[in-house]
């Protein structure tokens, strides 16, 4: 028979070990993440932790006392320049406030994301910050609400940066930037230069960040009484290779366009290479614009017109607001930062249709 904790109804590490069929020391190693265990053992332990709603009190006391308070930053791809700048903001603000920041890159694996969050909950992390768009489905909302409730019960806080909100009542902080408004302003600028056939190189159709930027593209046209050609909307992902591939496809199909708006600066960089390979000058033959204003955008030739997103400030704000609400089931909070168009050299006036 397993020994129950002094607090009635609360599971101990021995209870979890019995459920998982391993030793208590193995459970400790899995939760600590500082000793190698097999993937199968780790999965069994984490499943037992979830089923028994276990929180490692001894470890939590160590972290809250002699140890350094921790913030977790969870993103899909650590190599993305915009995410890297947000991570920099998180790390700098966390350090300023005396916290340690941990980064987890999930490669889009929901199971990996949930396992990491559960580990942070067990360690009573001050906050877990989830970054990047997602498919806004009922399953996503239900799963993420459970995560928010679970973290709140352990005295932590869930922060969503650029992810879909969960609706009223969830103990979560949502921090966004004006994604659609930035795209609207950018495309309005391109249209004001006389362009009427604007190729849009978008992201995945069900990705909330990509959807917002596409909505801005459409709304800017319709505000001018224009209906964009559906054939000029191409979908890929937010990478340089996607921009290169989509632009080559557009040229192979002989699509008519005088300007290109890319969903990210990385996509724009790939499109720029494809245009140069085809012998087309930017902006002499085709104008080009991006989105994000990552540092190398100003170093492209020509320098890229784009939308500035305050990624580092998003990271800083995520830390500050999370710590303000830590330790209680505070109601949902929704903050919005502004974006603006940065005009450089890659968009020129166009006299034709």
mmCIF file of N, CA, C and O in Angstrom, residues 124-225:
data_model
loop_
_atom_site.group_PDB
_atom_site.id
_atom_site.type_symbol
_atom_site.label_atom_id
_atom_site.label_comp_id
_atom_site.label_asym_id
_atom_site.label_seq_id
_atom_site.Cartn_x
_atom_site.Cartn_y
_atom_site.Cartn_z
ATOM 1 N N UNK A 124 6.271 24.018 -10.207
ATOM 2 C CA UNK A 124 5.688 25.292 -9.800
ATOM 3 C C UNK A 124 6.370 26.477 -10.484
ATOM 4 O O UNK A 124 6.738 27.468 -9.841
ATOM 5 N N UNK A 125 6.558 26.364 -11.781
ATOM 6 C CA UNK A 125 7.090 27.499 -12.539
ATOM 7 C C UNK A 125 6.184 28.706 -12.351
ATOM 8 O O UNK A 125 4.960 28.572 -12.238
ATOM 9 N N UNK A 126 6.772 29.885 -12.319
ATOM 10 C CA UNK A 126 5.982 31.093 -12.116
ATOM 11 C C UNK A 126 4.986 31.302 -13.250
ATOM 12 O O UNK A 126 3.868 31.782 -13.030
ATOM 13 N N UNK A 127 5.367 30.934 -14.469
ATOM 14 C CA UNK A 127 4.482 31.107 -15.620
ATOM 15 C C UNK A 127 4.951 30.229 -16.766
ATOM 16 O O UNK A 127 6.126 29.872 -16.840
ATOM 17 N N UNK A 128 4.022 29.901 -17.637
ATOM 18 C CA UNK A 128 4.323 29.203 -18.877
ATOM 19 C C UNK A 128 3.809 30.080 -20.017
ATOM 20 O O UNK A 128 2.628 30.435 -20.054
ATOM 21 N N UNK A 129 4.697 30.443 -20.929
ATOM 22 C CA UNK A 129 4.369 31.338 -22.035
ATOM 23 C C UNK A 129 4.365 30.527 -23.322
ATOM 24 O O UNK A 129 5.400 29.998 -23.732
ATOM 25 N N UNK A 130 3.195 30.404 -23.950
ATOM 26 C CA UNK A 130 3.066 29.687 -25.211
ATOM 27 C C UNK A 130 3.041 30.697 -26.349
ATOM 28 O O UNK A 130 2.283 31.664 -26.313
ATOM 29 N N UNK A 131 3.853 30.449 -27.373
ATOM 30 C CA UNK A 131 4.072 31.442 -28.431
ATOM 31 C C UNK A 131 3.707 30.882 -29.792
ATOM 32 O O UNK A 131 3.958 29.707 -30.086
ATOM 33 N N UNK A 132 3.132 31.734 -30.639
ATOM 34 C CA UNK A 132 2.890 31.374 -32.034
ATOM 35 C C UNK A 132 1.449 30.998 -32.295
ATOM 36 O O UNK A 132 0.708 30.605 -31.392
ATOM 37 N N UNK A 133 1.055 31.124 -33.554
ATOM 38 C CA UNK A 133 -0.315 30.809 -33.941
ATOM 39 C C UNK A 133 -0.617 29.328 -33.815
ATOM 40 O O UNK A 133 0.264 28.491 -33.613
ATOM 41 N N UNK A 134 -1.902 29.006 -33.939
ATOM 42 C CA UNK A 134 -2.363 27.620 -33.868
ATOM 43 C C UNK A 134 -3.689 27.529 -34.609
ATOM 44 O O UNK A 134 -4.299 28.540 -34.949
ATOM 45 N N UNK A 135 -4.123 26.313 -34.867
ATOM 46 C CA UNK A 135 -5.447 26.118 -35.452
ATOM 47 C C UNK A 135 -6.485 26.345 -34.357
ATOM 48 O O UNK A 135 -6.466 25.668 -33.329
ATOM 49 N N UNK A 136 -7.372 27.310 -34.556
ATOM 50 C CA UNK A 136 -8.344 27.682 -33.532
ATOM 51 C C UNK A 136 -9.549 26.741 -33.599
ATOM 52 O O UNK A 136 -10.573 27.054 -34.181
ATOM 53 N N UNK A 137 -9.426 25.583 -32.983
ATOM 54 C CA UNK A 137 -10.474 24.566 -32.992
ATOM 55 C C UNK A 137 -11.035 24.379 -31.588
ATOM 56 O O UNK A 137 -10.445 24.822 -30.591
ATOM 57 N N UNK A 138 -12.174 23.679 -31.510
ATOM 58 C CA UNK A 138 -12.767 23.362 -30.200
ATOM 59 C C UNK A 138 -11.797 22.529 -29.377
ATOM 60 O O UNK A 138 -11.683 22.709 -28.153
ATOM 61 N N UNK A 139 -11.088 21.614 -30.028
ATOM 62 C CA UNK A 139 -10.112 20.778 -29.327
ATOM 63 C C UNK A 139 -8.990 21.636 -28.738
ATOM 64 O O UNK A 139 -8.575 21.426 -27.592
ATOM 65 N N UNK A 140 -8.504 22.605 -29.530
ATOM 66 C CA UNK A 140 -7.448 23.495 -29.031
ATOM 67 C C UNK A 140 -7.927 24.256 -27.809
ATOM 68 O O UNK A 140 -7.226 24.342 -26.782
ATOM 69 N N UNK A 141 -9.133 24.824 -27.864
ATOM 70 C CA UNK A 141 -9.640 25.627 -26.748
ATOM 71 C C UNK A 141 -9.832 24.784 -25.490
ATOM 72 O O UNK A 141 -9.482 25.201 -24.383
ATOM 73 N N UNK A 142 -10.380 23.601 -25.660
ATOM 74 C CA UNK A 142 -10.608 22.730 -24.503
ATOM 75 C C UNK A 142 -9.281 22.300 -23.880
ATOM 76 O O UNK A 142 -9.113 22.350 -22.657
ATOM 77 N N UNK A 143 -8.336 21.877 -24.722
ATOM 78 C CA UNK A 143 -7.044 21.422 -24.225
ATOM 79 C C UNK A 143 -6.304 22.555 -23.519
ATOM 80 O O UNK A 143 -5.757 22.363 -22.418
ATOM 81 N N UNK A 144 -6.302 23.737 -24.109
ATOM 82 C CA UNK A 144 -5.547 24.848 -23.541
ATOM 83 C C UNK A 144 -6.216 25.388 -22.283
ATOM 84 O O UNK A 144 -5.539 25.827 -21.348
ATOM 85 N N UNK A 145 -7.532 25.335 -22.226
ATOM 86 C CA UNK A 145 -8.226 25.754 -21.007
ATOM 87 C C UNK A 145 -7.876 24.821 -19.842
ATOM 88 O O UNK A 145 -7.684 25.272 -18.710
ATOM 89 N N UNK A 146 -7.794 23.523 -20.128
ATOM 90 C CA UNK A 146 -7.386 22.576 -19.083
ATOM 91 C C UNK A 146 -5.984 22.914 -18.581
ATOM 92 O O UNK A 146 -5.711 22.845 -17.382
ATOM 93 N N UNK A 147 -5.089 23.243 -19.517
ATOM 94 C CA UNK A 147 -3.734 23.619 -19.139
ATOM 95 C C UNK A 147 -3.763 24.860 -18.251
ATOM 96 O O UNK A 147 -3.080 24.930 -17.222
ATOM 97 N N UNK A 148 -4.549 25.871 -18.633
ATOM 98 C CA UNK A 148 -4.631 27.107 -17.855
ATOM 99 C C UNK A 148 -5.140 26.837 -16.441
ATOM 100 O O UNK A 148 -4.599 27.358 -15.457
ATOM 101 N N UNK A 149 -6.187 26.033 -16.330
ATOM 102 C CA UNK A 149 -6.744 25.702 -15.013
ATOM 103 C C UNK A 149 -5.734 24.931 -14.167
ATOM 104 O O UNK A 149 -5.605 25.167 -12.959
ATOM 105 N N UNK A 150 -5.043 23.989 -14.809
ATOM 106 C CA UNK A 150 -4.065 23.173 -14.090
ATOM 107 C C UNK A 150 -2.922 24.027 -13.552
ATOM 108 O O UNK A 150 -2.496 23.876 -12.401
ATOM 109 N N UNK A 151 -2.419 24.942 -14.376
ATOM 110 C CA UNK A 151 -1.336 25.811 -13.939
ATOM 111 C C UNK A 151 -1.806 26.736 -12.819
ATOM 112 O O UNK A 151 -1.091 26.961 -11.837
ATOM 113 N N UNK A 152 -3.007 27.284 -12.958
ATOM 114 C CA UNK A 152 -3.530 28.173 -11.926
ATOM 115 C C UNK A 152 -3.658 27.452 -10.587
ATOM 116 O O UNK A 152 -3.379 28.024 -9.527
ATOM 117 N N UNK A 153 -4.059 26.178 -10.624
ATOM 118 C CA UNK A 153 -4.207 25.419 -9.378
ATOM 119 C C UNK A 153 -2.872 25.189 -8.689
ATOM 120 O O UNK A 153 -2.827 24.937 -7.482
ATOM 121 N N UNK A 154 -1.784 25.266 -9.458
ATOM 122 C CA UNK A 154 -0.447 25.095 -8.897
ATOM 123 C C UNK A 154 0.224 26.440 -8.612
ATOM 124 O O UNK A 154 1.421 26.491 -8.333
ATOM 125 N N UNK A 155 -0.547 27.535 -8.708
ATOM 126 C CA UNK A 155 0.007 28.850 -8.430
ATOM 127 C C UNK A 155 0.780 29.449 -9.572
ATOM 128 O O UNK A 155 1.554 30.394 -9.385
ATOM 129 N N UNK A 156 0.595 28.935 -10.784
ATOM 130 C CA UNK A 156 1.300 29.430 -11.956
ATOM 131 C C UNK A 156 0.317 30.172 -12.856
ATOM 132 O O UNK A 156 -0.856 30.331 -12.521
ATOM 133 N N UNK A 157 0.803 30.629 -13.995
ATOM 134 C CA UNK A 157 -0.034 31.399 -14.910
ATOM 135 C C UNK A 157 0.299 31.030 -16.347
ATOM 136 O O UNK A 157 1.479 30.944 -16.724
ATOM 137 N N UNK A 158 -0.722 30.832 -17.168
ATOM 138 C CA UNK A 158 -0.540 30.589 -18.590
ATOM 139 C C UNK A 158 -0.645 31.908 -19.342
ATOM 140 O O UNK A 158 -1.576 32.682 -19.124
ATOM 141 N N UNK A 159 0.317 32.155 -20.237
ATOM 142 C CA UNK A 159 0.306 33.341 -21.094
ATOM 143 C C UNK A 159 0.329 32.878 -22.544
ATOM 144 O O UNK A 159 1.162 32.050 -22.927
ATOM 145 N N UNK A 160 -0.579 33.387 -23.345
ATOM 146 C CA UNK A 160 -0.639 33.070 -24.768
ATOM 147 C C UNK A 160 -0.164 34.288 -25.552
ATOM 148 O O UNK A 160 -0.762 35.360 -25.467
ATOM 149 N N UNK A 161 0.914 34.125 -26.314
ATOM 150 C CA UNK A 161 1.452 35.213 -27.143
ATOM 151 C C UNK A 161 1.199 34.888 -28.606
ATOM 152 O O UNK A 161 1.837 33.987 -29.158
ATOM 153 N N UNK A 162 0.278 35.610 -29.225
ATOM 154 C CA UNK A 162 -0.018 35.355 -30.629
ATOM 155 C C UNK A 162 -0.839 34.107 -30.840
ATOM 156 O O UNK A 162 -1.020 33.681 -31.983
ATOM 157 N N UNK A 163 -1.351 33.504 -29.778
ATOM 158 C CA UNK A 163 -2.209 32.326 -29.897
ATOM 159 C C UNK A 163 -3.661 32.731 -29.706
ATOM 160 O O UNK A 163 -3.955 33.737 -29.057
ATOM 161 N N UNK A 164 -4.593 31.923 -30.234
ATOM 162 C CA UNK A 164 -6.001 32.277 -30.100
ATOM 163 C C UNK A 164 -6.433 32.341 -28.645
ATOM 164 O O UNK A 164 -6.044 31.494 -27.838
ATOM 165 N N UNK A 165 -7.231 33.345 -28.259
ATOM 166 C CA UNK A 165 -7.754 33.411 -26.896
ATOM 167 C C UNK A 165 -8.733 32.268 -26.636
ATOM 168 O O UNK A 165 -9.203 31.615 -27.567
ATOM 169 N N UNK A 166 -9.050 32.041 -25.362
ATOM 170 C CA UNK A 166 -9.878 30.893 -24.981
ATOM 171 C C UNK A 166 -11.311 31.265 -24.668
ATOM 172 O O UNK A 166 -12.133 30.395 -24.395
ATOM 173 N N UNK A 167 -11.623 32.547 -24.671
ATOM 174 C CA UNK A 167 -12.962 32.944 -24.279
ATOM 175 C C UNK A 167 -12.972 33.367 -22.824
ATOM 176 O O UNK A 167 -11.996 33.184 -22.087
ATOM 177 N N UNK A 168 -14.093 33.934 -22.366
ATOM 178 C CA UNK A 168 -14.151 34.496 -21.010
ATOM 179 C C UNK A 168 -14.023 33.431 -19.930
ATOM 180 O O UNK A 168 -14.437 32.288 -20.108
ATOM 181 N N UNK A 169 -13.428 33.859 -18.806
ATOM 182 C CA UNK A 169 -13.402 32.998 -17.635
ATOM 183 C C UNK A 169 -12.155 32.184 -17.421
ATOM 184 O O UNK A 169 -11.896 31.726 -16.309
ATOM 185 N N UNK A 170 -11.348 31.969 -18.440
ATOM 186 C CA UNK A 170 -10.144 31.148 -18.282
ATOM 187 C C UNK A 170 -9.063 31.970 -17.574
ATOM 188 O O UNK A 170 -8.870 33.141 -17.890
ATOM 189 N N UNK A 171 -8.323 31.352 -16.625
ATOM 190 C CA UNK A 171 -7.246 32.079 -15.934
ATOM 191 C C UNK A 171 -6.003 32.172 -16.816
ATOM 192 O O UNK A 171 -5.017 31.466 -16.639
ATOM 193 N N UNK A 172 -6.067 33.043 -17.789
ATOM 194 C CA UNK A 172 -5.009 33.121 -18.798
ATOM 195 C C UNK A 172 -4.813 34.573 -19.209
ATOM 196 O O UNK A 172 -5.755 35.378 -19.180
ATOM 197 N N UNK A 173 -3.593 34.910 -19.576
ATOM 198 C CA UNK A 173 -3.286 36.213 -20.145
ATOM 199 C C UNK A 173 -3.000 36.035 -21.628
ATOM 200 O O UNK A 173 -2.178 35.199 -22.007
ATOM 201 N N UNK A 174 -3.676 36.798 -22.458
ATOM 202 C CA UNK A 174 -3.472 36.769 -23.905
ATOM 203 C C UNK A 174 -2.808 38.076 -24.314
ATOM 204 O O UNK A 174 -3.322 39.153 -24.031
ATOM 205 N N UNK A 175 -1.649 37.970 -24.952
ATOM 206 C CA UNK A 175 -0.930 39.144 -25.430
ATOM 207 C C UNK A 175 -0.774 39.019 -26.940
ATOM 208 O O UNK A 175 -0.169 38.065 -27.428
ATOM 209 N N UNK A 176 -1.339 39.955 -27.665
ATOM 210 C CA UNK A 176 -1.307 39.908 -29.125
ATOM 211 C C UNK A 176 -0.761 41.222 -29.675
ATOM 212 O O UNK A 176 -0.626 42.207 -28.952
ATOM 213 N N UNK A 177 -0.460 41.215 -30.943
ATOM 214 C CA UNK A 177 -0.170 42.442 -31.666
ATOM 215 C C UNK A 177 -1.228 42.569 -32.762
ATOM 216 O O UNK A 177 -1.926 41.607 -33.084
ATOM 217 N N UNK A 178 -1.358 43.768 -33.320
ATOM 218 C CA UNK A 178 -2.413 44.004 -34.315
ATOM 219 C C UNK A 178 -2.018 43.364 -35.637
ATOM 220 O O UNK A 178 -1.582 44.039 -36.575
ATOM 221 N N UNK A 179 -2.172 42.062 -35.706
ATOM 222 C CA UNK A 179 -1.737 41.256 -36.841
ATOM 223 C C UNK A 179 -2.481 41.634 -38.115
ATOM 224 O O UNK A 179 -1.880 41.978 -39.137
ATOM 225 N N UNK A 180 -3.804 41.594 -38.048
ATOM 226 C CA UNK A 180 -4.614 41.923 -39.228
ATOM 227 C C UNK A 180 -4.458 43.391 -39.614
ATOM 228 O O UNK A 180 -4.352 43.726 -40.800
ATOM 229 N N UNK A 181 -4.433 44.267 -38.616
ATOM 230 C CA UNK A 181 -4.281 45.696 -38.901
ATOM 231 C C UNK A 181 -2.959 46.013 -39.579
ATOM 232 O O UNK A 181 -2.893 46.889 -40.457
ATOM 233 N N UNK A 182 -1.901 45.314 -39.189
ATOM 234 C CA UNK A 182 -0.614 45.525 -39.839
ATOM 235 C C UNK A 182 -0.646 45.135 -41.297
ATOM 236 O O UNK A 182 -0.106 45.849 -42.161
ATOM 237 N N UNK A 183 -1.285 43.994 -41.598
ATOM 238 C CA UNK A 183 -1.395 43.553 -42.990
ATOM 239 C C UNK A 183 -2.256 44.523 -43.799
ATOM 240 O O UNK A 183 -1.940 44.834 -44.960
ATOM 241 N N UNK A 184 -3.333 44.989 -43.185
ATOM 242 C CA UNK A 184 -4.210 45.947 -43.860
ATOM 243 C C UNK A 184 -3.414 47.209 -44.246
ATOM 244 O O UNK A 184 -3.483 47.674 -45.390
ATOM 245 N N UNK A 185 -2.661 47.754 -43.290
ATOM 246 C CA UNK A 185 -1.905 48.977 -43.549
ATOM 247 C C UNK A 185 -0.839 48.757 -44.626
ATOM 248 O O UNK A 185 -0.611 49.625 -45.479
ATOM 249 N N UNK A 186 -0.194 47.602 -44.601
ATOM 250 C CA UNK A 186 0.847 47.310 -45.589
ATOM 251 C C UNK A 186 0.259 47.215 -46.996
ATOM 252 O O UNK A 186 0.772 47.822 -47.942
ATOM 253 N N UNK A 187 -0.812 46.444 -47.139
ATOM 254 C CA UNK A 187 -1.416 46.268 -48.458
ATOM 255 C C UNK A 187 -2.022 47.582 -48.940
ATOM 256 O O UNK A 187 -1.959 47.910 -50.139
ATOM 257 N N UNK A 188 -2.596 48.367 -48.013
ATOM 258 C CA UNK A 188 -3.117 49.683 -48.401
ATOM 259 C C UNK A 188 -1.998 50.559 -48.958
ATOM 260 O O UNK A 188 -2.202 51.304 -49.935
ATOM 261 N N UNK A 189 -0.818 50.473 -48.362
ATOM 262 C CA UNK A 189 0.332 51.233 -48.877
ATOM 263 C C UNK A 189 0.696 50.778 -50.285
ATOM 264 O O UNK A 189 0.956 51.612 -51.165
ATOM 265 N N UNK A 190 0.709 49.470 -50.527
ATOM 266 C CA UNK A 190 1.048 48.940 -51.850
ATOM 267 C C UNK A 190 -0.002 49.384 -52.876
ATOM 268 O O UNK A 190 0.339 49.820 -53.991
ATOM 269 N N UNK A 191 -1.270 49.296 -52.503
ATOM 270 C CA UNK A 191 -2.344 49.712 -53.422
ATOM 271 C C UNK A 191 -2.267 51.213 -53.714
ATOM 272 O O UNK A 191 -2.557 51.650 -54.833
ATOM 273 N N UNK A 192 -1.863 51.994 -52.727
ATOM 274 C CA UNK A 192 -1.764 53.443 -52.920
ATOM 275 C C UNK A 192 -0.679 53.804 -53.924
ATOM 276 O O UNK A 192 -0.694 54.916 -54.490
ATOM 277 N N UNK A 193 0.254 52.878 -54.160
ATOM 278 C CA UNK A 193 1.296 53.117 -55.167
ATOM 279 C C UNK A 193 0.826 52.771 -56.581
ATOM 280 O O UNK A 193 1.599 52.841 -57.530
ATOM 281 N N UNK A 194 -0.451 52.396 -56.721
ATOM 282 C CA UNK A 194 -1.020 52.126 -58.039
ATOM 283 C C UNK A 194 -1.104 50.653 -58.409
ATOM 284 O O UNK A 194 -1.598 50.317 -59.498
ATOM 285 N N UNK A 195 -0.654 49.764 -57.561
ATOM 286 C CA UNK A 195 -0.703 48.317 -57.860
ATOM 287 C C UNK A 195 -2.142 47.811 -57.699
ATOM 288 O O UNK A 195 -2.848 48.191 -56.766
ATOM 289 N N UNK A 196 -2.541 46.960 -58.631
ATOM 290 C CA UNK A 196 -3.887 46.381 -58.555
ATOM 291 C C UNK A 196 -3.855 44.857 -58.579
ATOM 292 O O UNK A 196 -4.826 44.223 -58.157
ATOM 293 N N UNK A 197 -2.795 44.271 -59.067
ATOM 294 C CA UNK A 197 -2.661 42.815 -59.019
ATOM 295 C C UNK A 197 -1.494 42.483 -58.086
ATOM 296 O O UNK A 197 -0.322 42.538 -58.462
ATOM 297 N N UNK A 198 -1.881 42.178 -56.847
ATOM 298 C CA UNK A 198 -0.911 41.972 -55.771
ATOM 299 C C UNK A 198 -0.918 40.493 -55.384
ATOM 300 O O UNK A 198 -1.917 39.977 -54.880
ATOM 301 N N UNK A 199 0.186 39.833 -55.632
ATOM 302 C CA UNK A 199 0.335 38.429 -55.265
ATOM 303 C C UNK A 199 0.569 38.325 -53.763
ATOM 304 O O UNK A 199 1.418 39.020 -53.208
ATOM 305 N N UNK A 200 -0.188 37.441 -53.095
ATOM 306 C CA UNK A 200 -0.033 37.245 -51.650
ATOM 307 C C UNK A 200 0.532 35.861 -51.383
ATOM 308 O O UNK A 200 -0.065 34.851 -51.761
ATOM 309 N N UNK A 201 1.684 35.799 -50.728
ATOM 310 C CA UNK A 201 2.321 34.531 -50.368
ATOM 311 C C UNK A 201 2.056 34.285 -48.896
ATOM 312 O O UNK A 201 2.740 34.823 -48.023
ATOM 313 N N UNK A 202 1.027 33.483 -48.622
ATOM 314 C CA UNK A 202 0.561 33.293 -47.257
ATOM 315 C C UNK A 202 1.099 32.048 -46.593
ATOM 316 O O UNK A 202 1.933 31.322 -47.131
ATOM 317 N N UNK A 203 0.580 31.808 -45.384
ATOM 318 C CA UNK A 203 0.967 30.629 -44.616
ATOM 319 C C UNK A 203 -0.085 29.543 -44.709
ATOM 320 O O UNK A 203 -0.874 29.499 -45.652
ATOM 321 N N UNK A 204 -0.100 28.674 -43.703
ATOM 322 C CA UNK A 204 -1.061 27.577 -43.696
ATOM 323 C C UNK A 204 -2.468 28.129 -43.522
ATOM 324 O O UNK A 204 -2.706 28.993 -42.681
ATOM 325 N N UNK A 205 -3.439 27.612 -44.271
ATOM 326 C CA UNK A 205 -4.789 28.185 -44.253
ATOM 327 C C UNK A 205 -5.478 28.139 -42.902
ATOM 328 O O UNK A 205 -6.356 28.961 -42.632
ATOM 329 N N UNK A 206 -5.113 27.173 -42.015
ATOM 330 C CA UNK A 206 -5.778 27.071 -40.723
ATOM 331 C C UNK A 206 -4.972 27.688 -39.584
ATOM 332 O O UNK A 206 -5.344 27.574 -38.417
ATOM 333 N N UNK A 207 -3.883 28.353 -39.905
ATOM 334 C CA UNK A 207 -2.994 28.945 -38.906
ATOM 335 C C UNK A 207 -3.481 30.355 -38.591
ATOM 336 O O UNK A 207 -3.650 31.181 -39.490
ATOM 337 N N UNK A 208 -3.740 30.659 -37.315
ATOM 338 C CA UNK A 208 -4.399 31.913 -36.970
ATOM 339 C C UNK A 208 -3.577 33.142 -37.366
ATOM 340 O O UNK A 208 -4.147 34.153 -37.790
ATOM 341 N N UNK A 209 -2.264 33.081 -37.232
ATOM 342 C CA UNK A 209 -1.442 34.219 -37.638
ATOM 343 C C UNK A 209 -1.540 34.436 -39.148
ATOM 344 O O UNK A 209 -1.715 35.561 -39.623
ATOM 345 N N UNK A 210 -1.455 33.352 -39.906
ATOM 346 C CA UNK A 210 -1.562 33.444 -41.364
ATOM 347 C C UNK A 210 -2.935 33.943 -41.773
ATOM 348 O O UNK A 210 -3.074 34.774 -42.687
ATOM 349 N N UNK A 211 -3.972 33.464 -41.102
ATOM 350 C CA UNK A 211 -5.335 33.877 -41.427
ATOM 351 C C UNK A 211 -5.531 35.367 -41.191
ATOM 352 O O UNK A 211 -6.176 36.066 -41.984
ATOM 353 N N UNK A 212 -4.983 35.883 -40.095
ATOM 354 C CA UNK A 212 -5.118 37.303 -39.815
ATOM 355 C C UNK A 212 -4.460 38.163 -40.875
ATOM 356 O O UNK A 212 -5.003 39.188 -41.287
ATOM 357 N N UNK A 213 -3.299 37.747 -41.345
ATOM 358 C CA UNK A 213 -2.599 38.529 -42.363
ATOM 359 C C UNK A 213 -3.329 38.457 -43.708
ATOM 360 O O UNK A 213 -3.364 39.440 -44.444
ATOM 361 N N UNK A 214 -3.920 37.313 -43.990
ATOM 362 C CA UNK A 214 -4.705 37.208 -45.226
ATOM 363 C C UNK A 214 -5.961 38.067 -45.140
ATOM 364 O O UNK A 214 -6.358 38.705 -46.124
ATOM 365 N N UNK A 215 -6.592 38.091 -43.972
ATOM 366 C CA UNK A 215 -7.788 38.944 -43.808
ATOM 367 C C UNK A 215 -7.417 40.412 -44.032
ATOM 368 O O UNK A 215 -8.186 41.169 -44.649
ATOM 369 N N UNK A 216 -6.263 40.837 -43.549
ATOM 370 C CA UNK A 216 -5.838 42.217 -43.782
ATOM 371 C C UNK A 216 -5.627 42.506 -45.246
ATOM 372 O O UNK A 216 -5.980 43.588 -45.741
ATOM 373 N N UNK A 217 -5.039 41.550 -45.963
ATOM 374 C CA UNK A 217 -4.842 41.685 -47.413
ATOM 375 C C UNK A 217 -6.186 41.880 -48.116
ATOM 376 O O UNK A 217 -6.343 42.782 -48.952
ATOM 377 N N UNK A 218 -7.161 41.043 -47.794
ATOM 378 C CA UNK A 218 -8.474 41.126 -48.435
ATOM 379 C C UNK A 218 -9.198 42.420 -48.068
ATOM 380 O O UNK A 218 -9.791 43.088 -48.927
ATOM 381 N N UNK A 219 -9.136 42.789 -46.769
ATOM 382 C CA UNK A 219 -9.855 43.978 -46.316
ATOM 383 C C UNK A 219 -9.307 45.247 -46.952
ATOM 384 O O UNK A 219 -10.074 46.172 -47.272
ATOM 385 N N UNK A 220 -7.996 45.332 -47.150
ATOM 386 C CA UNK A 220 -7.412 46.525 -47.774
ATOM 387 C C UNK A 220 -7.898 46.690 -49.207
ATOM 388 O O UNK A 220 -8.160 47.811 -49.663
ATOM 389 N N UNK A 221 -8.015 45.586 -49.935
ATOM 390 C CA UNK A 221 -8.559 45.648 -51.291
ATOM 391 C C UNK A 221 -10.015 46.118 -51.279
ATOM 392 O O UNK A 221 -10.402 47.015 -52.033
ATOM 393 N N UNK A 222 -10.805 45.496 -50.431
ATOM 394 C CA UNK A 222 -12.245 45.786 -50.427
ATOM 395 C C UNK A 222 -12.540 47.197 -49.950
ATOM 396 O O UNK A 222 -13.542 47.797 -50.357
ATOM 397 N N UNK A 223 -11.667 47.744 -49.101
ATOM 398 C CA UNK A 223 -11.852 49.135 -48.672
ATOM 399 C C UNK A 223 -11.699 50.100 -49.841
ATOM 400 O O UNK A 223 -12.222 51.223 -49.799
ATOM 401 N N UNK A 224 -11.010 49.666 -50.884
ATOM 402 C CA UNK A 224 -10.840 50.482 -52.096
ATOM 403 C C UNK A 224 -11.802 50.067 -53.208
ATOM 404 O O UNK A 224 -11.643 50.482 -54.353
ATOM 405 N N UNK A 225 -12.760 49.229 -52.874
ATOM 406 C CA UNK A 225 -13.724 48.780 -53.872
ATOM 407 C C UNK A 225 -13.166 47.751 -54.834
ATOM 408 O O UNK A 225 -13.691 47.590 -55.941
#
